[in-house]
mmCIF file of C-alpha atoms in Angstrom:
data_model
loop_
_atom_site.group_PDB
_atom_site.id
_atom_site.type_symbol
_atom_site.label_atom_id
_atom_site.label_comp_id
_atom_site.label_asym_id
_atom_site.label_seq_id
_atom_site.Cartn_x
_atom_site.Cartn_y
_atom_site.Cartn_z
ATOM 1 C CA MET A 2 -0.003 -0.001 0.003
ATOM 2 C CA LYS A 3 1.389 3.376 -1.015
ATOM 3 C CA LYS A 4 2.341 5.596 1.918
ATOM 4 C CA MET A 5 0.205 8.733 2.176
ATOM 5 C CA ASN A 6 1.975 12.005 1.429
ATOM 6 C CA TYR A 7 0.973 14.246 4.339
ATOM 7 C CA GLN A 8 3.528 16.982 3.595
ATOM 8 C CA ASN A 9 2.442 20.511 2.689
ATOM 9 C CA VAL A 10 1.913 21.230 -0.992
ATOM 10 C CA LYS A 11 4.946 23.079 -2.363
ATOM 11 C CA GLY A 12 4.492 26.816 -1.904
ATOM 12 C CA THR A 13 2.152 26.497 1.101
ATOM 13 C CA GLN A 14 2.916 26.457 4.796
ATOM 14 C CA ASP A 15 1.398 26.137 8.255
ATOM 15 C CA TYR A 16 1.531 28.938 10.813
ATOM 16 C CA ILE A 17 1.486 27.348 14.266
ATOM 17 C CA GLY A 18 0.809 28.977 17.635
ATOM 18 C CA ARG A 19 3.022 32.026 18.058
ATOM 19 C CA GLU A 20 3.503 32.362 14.293
ATOM 20 C CA GLU A 21 -0.247 32.613 13.697
ATOM 21 C CA VAL A 22 -0.610 35.023 16.606
ATOM 22 C CA VAL A 23 1.954 37.295 14.951
ATOM 23 C CA LYS A 24 0.184 37.073 11.601
ATOM 24 C CA ARG A 25 -3.135 37.933 13.195
ATOM 25 C CA ASN A 26 -1.578 40.899 14.987
ATOM 26 C CA ILE A 27 -0.266 42.186 11.650
ATOM 27 C CA LYS A 28 -3.692 41.663 10.128
ATOM 28 C CA ARG A 29 -5.422 43.500 12.989
ATOM 29 C CA THR A 30 -2.987 46.395 12.728
ATOM 30 C CA LEU A 31 -3.583 46.778 8.999
ATOM 31 C CA GLU A 32 -7.338 46.443 9.432
ATOM 32 C CA ASP A 33 -7.380 49.095 12.163
ATOM 33 C CA VAL A 34 -5.554 51.510 9.854
ATOM 34 C CA PHE A 35 -7.879 50.697 6.935
ATOM 35 C CA ILE A 36 -10.910 51.432 9.090
ATOM 36 C CA GLN A 37 -9.351 54.651 10.400
ATOM 37 C CA TYR A 38 -9.031 55.791 6.788
ATOM 38 C CA GLY A 39 -12.747 55.268 6.164
ATOM 39 C CA CYS A 40 -12.575 51.963 4.284
ATOM 40 C CA LYS A 41 -15.574 49.618 4.299
ATOM 41 C CA PRO A 42 -15.096 45.825 4.497
ATOM 42 C CA LEU A 43 -15.693 43.546 1.544
ATOM 43 C CA GLU A 44 -15.471 39.797 0.986
ATOM 44 C CA THR A 45 -15.366 38.222 -2.460
ATOM 45 C CA PRO A 46 -15.329 34.555 -3.539
ATOM 46 C CA ILE A 47 -12.068 32.667 -4.010
ATOM 47 C CA LEU A 48 -13.648 30.804 -6.931
ATOM 48 C CA ASN A 49 -14.306 32.801 -10.088
ATOM 49 C CA TYR A 50 -15.082 32.118 -13.702
ATOM 50 C CA THR A 51 -11.842 31.715 -15.660
ATOM 51 C CA GLU A 52 -13.172 34.146 -18.269
ATOM 52 C CA LEU A 53 -13.350 36.919 -15.662
ATOM 53 C CA LEU A 54 -9.822 36.464 -14.307
ATOM 54 C CA ALA A 55 -8.390 35.947 -17.800
ATOM 55 C CA SER A 56 -9.941 39.119 -19.243
ATOM 56 C CA LYS A 57 -7.608 41.726 -20.694
ATOM 57 C CA TYR A 58 -8.426 43.883 -17.672
ATOM 58 C CA GLY A 59 -6.863 41.299 -15.353
ATOM 59 C CA GLY A 60 -3.261 40.703 -14.437
ATOM 60 C CA GLY A 61 -1.850 40.182 -17.909
ATOM 61 C CA SER A 62 -0.196 37.254 -19.612
ATOM 62 C CA GLU A 63 2.512 36.745 -16.969
ATOM 63 C CA ILE A 64 0.029 36.187 -14.151
ATOM 64 C CA LEU A 65 -2.340 34.132 -16.296
ATOM 65 C CA GLU A 66 0.423 31.562 -16.690
ATOM 66 C CA GLU A 67 0.371 31.192 -12.887
ATOM 67 C CA MET A 68 -3.408 30.937 -12.509
ATOM 68 C CA TYR A 69 -4.853 27.789 -10.956
ATOM 69 C CA THR A 70 -7.724 26.539 -13.148
ATOM 70 C CA LEU A 71 -10.279 23.810 -12.544
ATOM 71 C CA SER A 72 -13.788 22.758 -13.532
ATOM 72 C CA ASP A 73 -16.868 21.797 -11.527
ATOM 73 C CA ARG A 74 -19.359 18.986 -12.045
ATOM 74 C CA GLY A 75 -21.228 21.141 -14.517
ATOM 75 C CA GLU A 76 -18.012 21.415 -16.562
ATOM 76 C CA ARG A 77 -17.821 25.160 -16.004
ATOM 77 C CA ASP A 78 -14.339 26.646 -16.373
ATOM 78 C CA LEU A 79 -13.314 28.096 -13.012
ATOM 79 C CA ALA A 80 -10.165 29.537 -11.476
ATOM 80 C CA LEU A 81 -8.799 30.475 -8.065
ATOM 81 C CA ARG A 82 -8.341 34.219 -7.732
ATOM 82 C CA TYR A 83 -4.731 35.345 -8.129
ATOM 83 C CA ASP A 84 -5.378 38.740 -6.534
ATOM 84 C CA LEU A 85 -8.238 40.776 -5.051
ATOM 85 C CA THR A 86 -8.310 43.499 -7.716
ATOM 86 C CA ILE A 87 -10.433 41.980 -10.475
ATOM 87 C CA PRO A 88 -12.924 40.506 -7.952
ATOM 88 C CA PHE A 89 -13.287 44.062 -6.614
ATOM 89 C CA ALA A 90 -13.823 45.465 -10.120
ATOM 90 C CA LYS A 91 -16.443 42.761 -10.657
ATOM 91 C CA VAL A 92 -18.308 43.879 -7.495
ATOM 92 C CA VAL A 93 -18.403 47.478 -8.729
ATOM 93 C CA ALA A 94 -19.568 46.368 -12.189
ATOM 94 C CA MET A 95 -22.346 44.186 -10.685
ATOM 95 C CA ASN A 96 -23.594 46.909 -8.315
ATOM 96 C CA PRO A 97 -24.261 50.094 -10.311
ATOM 97 C CA THR A 98 -26.069 51.712 -7.365
ATOM 98 C CA LEU A 99 -22.916 51.883 -5.218
ATOM 99 C CA ARG A 100 -22.419 55.389 -3.896
ATOM 100 C CA MET A 101 -19.203 56.952 -5.235
ATOM 101 C CA PRO A 102 -16.502 57.345 -4.172
ATOM 102 C CA PHE A 103 -16.496 53.757 -2.925
ATOM 103 C CA LYS A 104 -13.562 52.806 -0.729
ATOM 104 C CA ARG A 105 -13.168 49.230 0.447
ATOM 105 C CA TYR A 106 -10.679 46.907 2.071
ATOM 106 C CA GLU A 107 -10.441 43.136 1.773
ATOM 107 C CA ILE A 108 -8.101 40.652 3.401
ATOM 108 C CA GLY A 109 -8.098 37.194 1.881
ATOM 109 C CA LYS A 110 -6.262 34.230 0.391
ATOM 110 C CA VAL A 111 -5.054 34.292 -3.215
ATOM 111 C CA PHE A 112 -3.255 31.657 -5.279
ATOM 112 C CA ARG A 113 -0.485 31.740 -7.898
ATOM 113 C CA ASP A 114 1.445 28.811 -9.341
ATOM 114 C CA GLY A 115 4.598 30.909 -9.555
ATOM 115 C CA PRO A 116 8.220 30.896 -8.346
ATOM 116 C CA ILE A 117 8.736 30.469 -4.609
ATOM 117 C CA LYS A 118 11.116 32.648 -2.608
ATOM 118 C CA GLU A 119 11.377 34.307 0.779
ATOM 119 C CA GLY A 120 7.973 35.707 1.708
ATOM 120 C CA ARG A 121 6.451 34.610 -1.631
ATOM 121 C CA TYR A 122 4.355 31.485 -1.707
ATOM 122 C CA ARG A 123 1.710 29.895 -3.938
ATOM 123 C CA GLU A 124 -1.015 30.368 -1.361
ATOM 124 C CA PHE A 125 -0.752 33.709 0.386
ATOM 125 C CA THR A 126 -2.820 36.460 1.980
ATOM 126 C CA GLN A 127 -3.309 39.878 0.428
ATOM 127 C CA CYS A 128 -4.587 42.937 2.277
ATOM 128 C CA ASP A 129 -6.035 45.395 -0.251
ATOM 129 C CA VAL A 130 -7.573 48.853 -0.238
ATOM 130 C CA ASP A 131 -9.171 50.236 -3.414
ATOM 131 C CA ILE A 132 -10.919 53.506 -4.180
ATOM 132 C CA VAL A 133 -13.245 53.898 -7.162
ATOM 133 C CA GLY A 134 -14.717 57.218 -8.272
ATOM 134 C CA VAL A 135 -11.783 59.602 -7.595
ATOM 135 C CA ASP A 136 -9.835 60.946 -10.571
ATOM 136 C CA SER A 137 -7.485 63.175 -8.562
ATOM 137 C CA GLN A 138 -4.050 62.175 -7.280
ATOM 138 C CA ILE A 139 -5.374 62.851 -3.787
ATOM 139 C CA ALA A 140 -6.513 59.201 -3.813
ATOM 140 C CA GLU A 141 -2.960 57.960 -4.473
ATOM 141 C CA ALA A 142 -1.606 60.313 -1.795
ATOM 142 C CA GLU A 143 -4.092 59.006 0.769
ATOM 143 C CA LEU A 144 -3.222 55.372 0.030
ATOM 144 C CA MET A 145 0.528 56.052 0.235
ATOM 145 C CA SER A 146 0.048 57.961 3.496
ATOM 146 C CA MET A 147 -2.070 55.067 4.811
ATOM 147 C CA ALA A 148 0.694 52.599 3.941
ATOM 148 C CA LEU A 149 3.305 54.630 5.826
ATOM 149 C CA GLU A 150 1.023 54.822 8.867
ATOM 150 C CA ALA A 151 0.438 51.050 8.795
ATOM 151 C CA PHE A 152 4.144 50.229 8.695
ATOM 152 C CA ASN A 153 4.873 52.845 11.342
ATOM 153 C CA ARG A 154 2.490 51.006 13.670
ATOM 154 C CA LEU A 155 4.180 47.720 12.783
ATOM 155 C CA LYS A 156 7.555 49.369 13.581
ATOM 156 C CA VAL A 157 8.881 48.611 10.102
ATOM 157 C CA ASP A 158 10.953 51.252 8.261
ATOM 158 C CA VAL A 159 9.911 51.455 4.608
ATOM 159 C CA THR A 160 10.255 53.627 1.559
ATOM 160 C CA ILE A 161 7.730 53.986 -1.247
ATOM 161 C CA GLN A 162 8.980 54.222 -4.832
ATOM 162 C CA TYR A 163 6.521 55.732 -7.288
ATOM 163 C CA ASN A 164 6.253 56.436 -11.001
ATOM 164 C CA ASN A 165 3.599 56.907 -13.701
ATOM 165 C CA ARG A 166 2.892 54.475 -16.499
ATOM 166 C CA LYS A 167 1.965 57.329 -18.853
ATOM 167 C CA LEU A 168 5.411 58.838 -18.326
ATOM 168 C CA LEU A 169 7.203 55.543 -18.873
ATOM 169 C CA VAL A 170 5.116 54.396 -21.859
ATOM 170 C CA GLY A 171 5.376 57.864 -23.367
ATOM 171 C CA MET A 172 9.167 57.770 -23.114
ATOM 172 C CA LEU A 173 9.336 54.355 -24.796
ATOM 173 C CA LYS A 174 7.078 55.652 -27.556
ATOM 174 C CA GLU A 175 9.384 58.621 -28.058
ATOM 175 C CA PHE A 176 12.286 56.180 -28.460
ATOM 176 C CA GLY A 177 10.405 54.633 -31.391
ATOM 177 C CA LEU A 178 9.241 51.452 -29.633
ATOM 178 C CA ALA A 179 6.295 49.763 -31.363
ATOM 179 C CA GLU A 180 3.105 49.616 -29.304
ATOM 180 C CA GLU A 181 2.906 45.809 -29.433
ATOM 181 C CA MET A 182 6.345 45.603 -27.775
ATOM 182 C CA THR A 183 5.577 48.038 -24.937
ATOM 183 C CA ASN A 184 4.417 45.542 -22.306
ATOM 184 C CA LYS A 185 7.253 43.128 -23.106
ATOM 185 C CA VAL A 186 9.847 45.870 -22.628
ATOM 186 C CA ILE A 187 8.136 47.102 -19.441
ATOM 187 C CA LEU A 188 8.355 43.589 -17.977
ATOM 188 C CA VAL A 189 12.117 43.697 -18.577
ATOM 189 C CA LEU A 190 12.508 47.213 -17.107
ATOM 190 C CA ASP A 191 10.615 45.994 -14.049
ATOM 191 C CA LYS A 192 13.660 43.824 -13.224
ATOM 192 C CA LEU A 193 16.096 46.771 -13.174
ATOM 193 C CA GLU A 194 16.655 46.908 -9.401
ATOM 194 C CA LYS A 195 17.086 43.148 -9.194
ATOM 195 C CA ILE A 196 19.415 42.468 -12.135
ATOM 196 C CA GLY A 197 21.022 45.831 -13.010
ATOM 197 C CA VAL A 198 21.364 47.909 -16.185
ATOM 198 C CA ASN A 199 23.641 45.564 -18.144
ATOM 199 C CA ALA A 200 21.394 42.551 -17.646
ATOM 200 C CA VAL A 201 18.325 44.590 -18.618
ATOM 201 C CA ILE A 202 20.025 45.747 -21.818
ATOM 202 C CA SER A 203 21.029 42.151 -22.601
ATOM 203 C CA GLU A 204 17.423 41.000 -22.291
ATOM 204 C CA LEU A 205 16.240 43.859 -24.490
ATOM 205 C CA VAL A 206 18.805 42.912 -27.140
ATOM 206 C CA GLU A 207 17.347 39.392 -27.146
ATOM 207 C CA LYS A 208 13.974 40.891 -28.063
ATOM 208 C CA ASN A 209 15.458 42.087 -31.358
ATOM 209 C CA LEU A 210 14.971 45.785 -30.707
ATOM 210 C CA SER A 211 16.811 48.138 -32.998
ATOM 211 C CA SER A 212 20.189 49.461 -31.906
ATOM 212 C CA SER A 213 18.744 52.988 -31.912
ATOM 213 C CA ILE A 214 16.023 52.062 -29.399
ATOM 214 C CA ILE A 215 18.510 50.112 -27.252
ATOM 215 C CA ASP A 216 20.902 53.079 -27.175
ATOM 216 C CA GLN A 217 18.132 55.496 -26.176
ATOM 217 C CA ILE A 218 16.919 53.204 -23.403
ATOM 218 C CA ARG A 219 20.485 52.769 -22.144
ATOM 219 C CA THR A 220 20.957 56.537 -22.062
ATOM 220 C CA PHE A 221 17.650 56.925 -20.239
ATOM 221 C CA LEU A 222 18.641 54.333 -17.635
ATOM 222 C CA THR A 223 22.094 55.747 -16.952
ATOM 223 C CA ASP A 224 21.520 59.509 -17.100
ATOM 224 C CA GLU A 225 21.972 60.867 -13.555
ATOM 225 C CA ARG A 226 19.394 63.612 -14.177
ATOM 226 C CA ASN A 227 16.528 61.197 -14.769
ATOM 227 C CA THR A 228 15.318 61.240 -11.151
ATOM 228 C CA THR A 229 14.183 64.870 -11.465
ATOM 229 C CA PHE A 230 10.973 65.987 -13.101
ATOM 230 C CA SER A 231 12.842 68.679 -15.034
ATOM 231 C CA TYR A 232 14.581 65.926 -17.043
ATOM 232 C CA PHE A 233 11.272 65.159 -18.780
ATOM 233 C CA GLU A 234 10.131 68.743 -19.477
ATOM 234 C CA SER A 235 11.538 69.056 -22.999
ATOM 235 C CA ILE A 236 10.069 65.679 -23.986
ATOM 236 C CA ALA A 237 6.700 66.608 -22.424
ATOM 237 C CA LYS A 238 6.451 69.523 -24.854
ATOM 238 C CA ARG A 239 6.190 67.151 -27.805
ATOM 239 C CA SER A 240 4.610 64.093 -26.124
ATOM 240 C CA GLU A 241 1.105 64.423 -24.676
ATOM 241 C CA MET A 242 1.441 61.106 -22.862
ATOM 242 C CA VAL A 243 4.673 62.143 -21.137
ATOM 243 C CA ASN A 244 3.097 65.514 -20.360
ATOM 244 C CA GLN A 245 0.062 63.884 -18.714
ATOM 245 C CA GLY A 246 2.247 61.561 -16.663
ATOM 246 C CA LEU A 247 4.519 64.385 -15.583
ATOM 247 C CA ASN A 248 1.590 66.579 -14.526
ATOM 248 C CA GLU A 249 0.051 63.741 -12.504
ATOM 249 C CA LEU A 250 3.384 63.124 -10.761
ATOM 250 C CA ARG A 251 3.760 66.797 -9.901
ATOM 251 C CA ASP A 252 0.209 66.827 -8.557
ATOM 252 C CA LEU A 253 0.969 63.775 -6.419
ATOM 253 C CA GLU A 254 4.212 65.308 -5.164
ATOM 254 C CA SER A 255 2.332 68.415 -3.979
ATOM 255 C CA TYR A 256 0.072 66.250 -1.821
ATOM 256 C CA LEU A 257 3.024 64.266 -0.444
ATOM 257 C CA ASP A 258 4.830 67.506 0.409
ATOM 258 C CA MET A 259 1.739 68.776 2.216
ATOM 259 C CA LEU A 260 1.593 65.569 4.280
ATOM 260 C CA GLY A 261 5.313 65.787 5.092
ATOM 261 C CA VAL A 262 6.096 62.304 3.787
ATOM 262 C CA GLU A 263 8.087 63.275 0.705
ATOM 263 C CA THR A 264 11.360 61.945 2.182
ATOM 264 C CA GLN A 265 9.886 58.434 2.438
ATOM 265 C CA CYS A 266 8.399 58.587 -1.062
ATOM 266 C CA ILE A 267 10.957 58.436 -3.868
ATOM 267 C CA PHE A 268 10.363 59.049 -7.569
ATOM 268 C CA ASN A 269 11.761 56.160 -9.621
ATOM 269 C CA PRO A 270 11.351 56.756 -13.389
ATOM 270 C CA PHE A 271 12.002 53.060 -14.156
ATOM 271 C CA LEU A 272 9.466 51.557 -11.766
ATOM 272 C CA ALA A 273 7.252 49.617 -14.126
ATOM 273 C CA ARG A 274 4.812 47.370 -12.235
ATOM 274 C CA GLY A 275 4.668 44.724 -14.939
ATOM 275 C CA LEU A 276 0.904 44.196 -14.761
ATOM 276 C CA GLU A 277 -0.831 45.483 -17.877
ATOM 277 C CA ILE A 278 -3.799 46.685 -15.840
ATOM 278 C CA TYR A 279 -2.132 49.924 -14.685
ATOM 279 C CA THR A 280 -2.902 53.192 -16.456
ATOM 280 C CA GLY A 281 -1.347 55.941 -14.327
ATOM 281 C CA THR A 282 0.544 56.369 -11.067
ATOM 282 C CA ILE A 283 2.146 53.199 -9.708
ATOM 283 C CA TYR A 284 4.083 52.498 -6.515
ATOM 284 C CA GLU A 285 5.924 49.792 -4.602
ATOM 285 C CA ILE A 286 6.862 49.589 -0.918
ATOM 286 C CA PHE A 287 10.322 48.356 0.078
ATOM 287 C CA LEU A 288 12.070 47.700 3.365
ATOM 288 C CA ALA A 289 14.428 50.606 4.093
ATOM 289 C CA ASP A 290 17.229 48.222 5.071
ATOM 290 C CA LYS A 291 16.753 46.096 1.897
ATOM 291 C CA SER A 292 16.898 42.885 3.958
ATOM 292 C CA ILE A 293 14.227 41.588 1.575
ATOM 293 C CA ASN A 294 14.773 42.638 -2.039
ATOM 294 C CA SER A 295 11.232 42.238 -3.296
ATOM 295 C CA SER A 296 8.444 44.694 -2.481
ATOM 296 C CA ILE A 297 6.231 44.151 0.551
ATOM 297 C CA GLY A 298 3.363 46.153 -0.914
ATOM 298 C CA SER A 299 2.391 47.738 -4.211
ATOM 299 C CA GLY A 300 -0.386 49.234 -6.255
ATOM 300 C CA GLY A 301 -1.440 51.917 -8.648
ATOM 301 C CA ARG A 302 -4.188 53.393 -10.776
ATOM 302 C CA TYR A 303 -6.197 51.152 -13.098
ATOM 303 C CA ASN A 304 -8.942 53.261 -14.665
ATOM 304 C CA ASN A 305 -10.117 50.803 -17.329
ATOM 305 C CA ALA A 306 -10.950 47.649 -15.352
ATOM 306 C CA VAL A 307 -14.531 48.374 -14.230
ATOM 307 C CA SER A 308 -15.679 50.013 -17.463
ATOM 308 C CA GLY A 309 -13.973 47.225 -19.429
ATOM 309 C CA LEU A 310 -15.886 44.525 -17.560
ATOM 310 C CA MET A 311 -19.130 46.447 -18.082
ATOM 311 C CA GLU A 312 -18.307 47.137 -21.760
ATOM 312 C CA THR A 313 -19.240 50.784 -21.334
ATOM 313 C CA ASN A 314 -17.623 54.131 -22.112
ATOM 314 C CA GLU A 315 -18.518 55.412 -18.641
ATOM 315 C CA GLU A 316 -15.385 56.225 -16.658
ATOM 316 C CA PHE A 317 -14.661 54.534 -13.322
ATOM 317 C CA PRO A 318 -11.349 56.001 -12.106
ATOM 318 C CA THR A 319 -9.892 53.430 -9.715
ATOM 319 C CA VAL A 320 -6.747 53.219 -7.626
ATOM 320 C CA GLY A 321 -5.601 50.550 -5.160
ATOM 321 C CA ILE A 322 -2.839 49.313 -2.912
ATOM 322 C CA SER A 323 -2.013 45.800 -1.736
ATOM 323 C CA PHE A 324 0.029 44.509 1.197
ATOM 324 C CA GLY A 325 1.417 40.966 1.323
ATOM 325 C CA LEU A 326 0.721 39.609 4.799
ATOM 326 C CA ASP A 327 3.163 36.714 4.444
ATOM 327 C CA VAL A 328 6.052 38.844 3.228
ATOM 328 C CA ILE A 329 5.448 41.368 6.037
ATOM 329 C CA TYR A 330 5.619 38.450 8.498
ATOM 330 C CA ALA A 331 8.895 37.352 6.875
ATOM 331 C CA ALA A 332 10.265 40.899 7.174
ATOM 332 C CA LEU A 333 9.391 41.111 10.883
ATOM 333 C CA SER A 334 10.904 37.676 11.506
ATOM 334 C CA LYS A 335 14.083 38.588 9.668
ATOM 335 C CA ALA A 336 14.494 41.757 11.720
ATOM 336 C CA ASP A 337 13.667 39.861 14.920
ATOM 337 C CA ASN A 338 11.122 42.617 15.444
ATOM 338 C CA ILE A 339 8.295 40.414 16.684
ATOM 339 C CA GLN A 340 6.872 41.065 20.113
ATOM 340 C CA VAL A 341 3.947 38.871 21.077
ATOM 341 C CA ASN A 342 1.877 39.681 24.117
ATOM 342 C CA SER A 343 -0.380 36.876 25.260
ATOM 343 C CA ASP A 344 -4.106 37.230 24.751
ATOM 344 C CA ILE A 345 -4.594 35.211 27.939
ATOM 345 C CA ASP A 346 -5.557 37.034 31.135
ATOM 346 C CA TYR A 347 -5.074 34.123 33.531
ATOM 347 C CA TYR A 348 -3.326 30.755 33.280
ATOM 348 C CA ILE A 349 -4.813 28.303 35.794
ATOM 349 C CA ILE A 350 -2.443 25.644 37.161
ATOM 350 C CA PRO A 351 -4.174 22.701 38.876
ATOM 351 C CA LEU A 352 -2.083 20.885 41.473
ATOM 352 C CA GLY A 353 -4.074 17.685 41.782
ATOM 353 C CA LYS A 354 -7.422 19.532 41.667
ATOM 354 C CA PRO A 355 -8.625 19.372 38.027
ATOM 355 C CA LYS A 356 -12.381 19.593 38.743
ATOM 356 C CA GLU A 357 -12.063 22.604 40.992
ATOM 357 C CA SER A 358 -9.735 24.272 38.477
ATOM 358 C CA LEU A 359 -12.272 23.704 35.719
ATOM 359 C CA LEU A 360 -14.905 25.381 37.896
ATOM 360 C CA VAL A 361 -12.662 28.419 38.443
ATOM 361 C CA ALA A 362 -11.936 28.645 34.723
ATOM 362 C CA ASP A 363 -15.645 28.518 33.923
ATOM 363 C CA LYS A 364 -16.556 31.278 36.363
ATOM 364 C CA PHE A 365 -13.712 33.563 35.248
ATOM 365 C CA ARG A 366 -14.644 33.062 31.567
ATOM 366 C CA LYS A 367 -18.245 33.996 32.342
ATOM 367 C CA GLN A 368 -16.883 37.252 33.781
ATOM 368 C CA GLY A 369 -15.249 37.968 30.420
ATOM 369 C CA PHE A 370 -11.666 36.952 31.185
ATOM 370 C CA LYS A 371 -9.553 34.963 28.703
ATOM 371 C CA ILE A 372 -8.447 31.828 30.484
ATOM 372 C CA GLU A 373 -6.041 29.021 29.677
ATOM 373 C CA LEU A 374 -6.471 25.958 31.867
ATOM 374 C CA GLU A 375 -3.431 23.689 32.125
ATOM 375 C CA LEU A 376 -4.642 20.320 30.830
ATOM 376 C CA GLY A 377 -1.323 18.486 30.652
ATOM 377 C CA ASN A 378 -0.644 17.941 34.356
ATOM 378 C CA LYS A 379 2.510 20.032 34.276
ATOM 379 C CA LYS A 380 4.388 20.404 37.513
ATOM 380 C CA LEU A 381 4.388 23.895 38.985
ATOM 381 C CA GLY A 382 7.902 24.800 37.834
ATOM 382 C CA LYS A 383 7.275 23.808 34.223
ATOM 383 C CA ALA A 384 3.899 25.533 34.210
ATOM 384 C CA LEU A 385 5.412 28.797 35.462
ATOM 385 C CA ASP A 386 8.159 28.463 32.849
ATOM 386 C CA LYS A 387 5.468 28.164 30.164
ATOM 387 C CA ALA A 388 3.722 31.296 31.501
ATOM 388 C CA ASN A 389 7.007 33.221 31.295
ATOM 389 C CA LYS A 390 7.845 32.053 27.790
ATOM 390 C CA GLU A 391 4.365 32.878 26.480
ATOM 391 C CA ASN A 392 4.163 36.268 28.250
ATOM 392 C CA ILE A 393 1.048 35.315 30.201
ATOM 393 C CA PRO A 394 0.590 38.110 32.777
ATOM 394 C CA ASN A 395 -1.137 36.233 35.612
ATOM 395 C CA VAL A 396 -1.341 32.675 36.910
ATOM 396 C CA ILE A 397 -3.763 31.079 39.396
ATOM 397 C CA ILE A 398 -2.507 28.128 41.408
ATOM 398 C CA ILE A 399 -5.113 25.716 42.796
ATOM 399 C CA GLY A 400 -3.982 22.922 45.129
ATOM 400 C CA GLU A 401 -5.402 21.059 48.030
ATOM 401 C CA GLU A 402 -4.760 23.865 50.521
ATOM 402 C CA GLU A 403 -6.426 26.487 48.300
ATOM 403 C CA VAL A 404 -9.552 24.349 47.911
ATOM 404 C CA LYS A 405 -9.664 23.600 51.627
ATOM 405 C CA ASN A 406 -9.434 27.309 52.494
ATOM 406 C CA ASN A 407 -11.778 28.484 49.666
ATOM 407 C CA GLU A 408 -9.098 30.713 48.174
ATOM 408 C CA LEU A 409 -7.034 31.235 45.044
ATOM 409 C CA LYS A 410 -3.295 31.830 44.947
ATOM 410 C CA MET A 411 -2.645 34.535 42.305
ATOM 411 C CA LYS A 412 0.747 35.473 40.904
ATOM 412 C CA ASN A 413 1.629 38.415 38.667
ATOM 413 C CA MET A 414 4.368 37.185 36.365
ATOM 414 C CA ASP A 415 5.847 40.633 35.688
ATOM 415 C CA SER A 416 6.275 41.748 39.297
ATOM 416 C CA GLY A 417 6.435 38.302 40.917
ATOM 417 C CA ILE A 418 3.981 39.498 43.574
ATOM 418 C CA GLU A 419 1.708 36.787 44.970
ATOM 419 C CA SER A 420 -1.714 37.390 46.544
ATOM 420 C CA ILE A 421 -4.587 35.376 47.959
ATOM 421 C CA GLU A 422 -8.140 35.923 46.765
ATOM 422 C CA PRO A 423 -11.276 34.348 48.290
ATOM 423 C CA PHE A 424 -13.249 31.914 46.108
ATOM 424 C CA ARG A 425 -16.103 29.619 47.157
ATOM 425 C CA PHE A 426 -15.648 26.166 45.669
ATOM 426 C CA VAL A 427 -18.830 24.706 47.218
#
């Protein structure tokens, strides 16, 4: 008989005890910030029609290769969602009476059959905020400010890199790049920070671009002036797309300056965000110490998704941001920046009195306290050691003498102070 494989599927993992507590604390922190910024909760199905997720308003060809597909008993073509963005666009398209602007958050599992690396798995949790119905860059500024507040509460130092797809696409067009090659080149440029200029140029050469286009892209990548808006002014005079992107970036910068977060938000003219869905401002969040190379959050403006699904000319300006819960957990673990306070109020240690201890636990729980009752017959020393290691603030010791005297022995684990409290066992 073949032995059962009870290992985790590659790209998935269990979070046990303290690990899951940490993840839930991260989730609560993000959710608290989302609510403070006026976001309403939303939950969408994990299962979707393949046609929806594979639409041209979805993640693009690169993500579609990683999509998990299946069929049900009715032979319908279904897929597991690979992000929360298109399901959100679907909700807006299906509910035309939604009051605009509509701002929502969703925290949920998504699935991608892609490469596995630190903080990146095939089953992972995304925490998204999206705003539909706001055309101004004030929406981007609010989401970027919200991200900085969230990571400040998590005690994680981050920087946000931002760019505009109109600016980048407009520049490539000025270099003479054919429209059908734009997304392919953008996917290569998206690797710039990871592989460097020379490797990017080598990949572009393999795509059979002309030497003129290659030379212009190389100059663009290596010119030290390219991180200033003034670098693009002369090109903006002859390119409407570059001009629009530049104006949107300047508008965004004015909001960031007003908020006083401009030093944490850095303009990166080569930031590409490979997904084809993006139409305007884009951004990625990175650890300031670069201990993890990949981004721990990202997003941007995608104005065509809702109207595209509805097949209408009506405009639905939309912008969103997404945080990877698993990669944030990895970042905190790497920095050894995880502090876990126990949710337990009292840890009850029975010393040969299990029934009486169960009674005490029941009465304390009915008063609203969070109680852990020792069920493993630990000796007192080992039980106190457990309380210390798990940061449980208070223990209650119940032995023969305590039951006889109708009292509880209480100990505060921080101060070490012991006290006796009356309790009627009968």
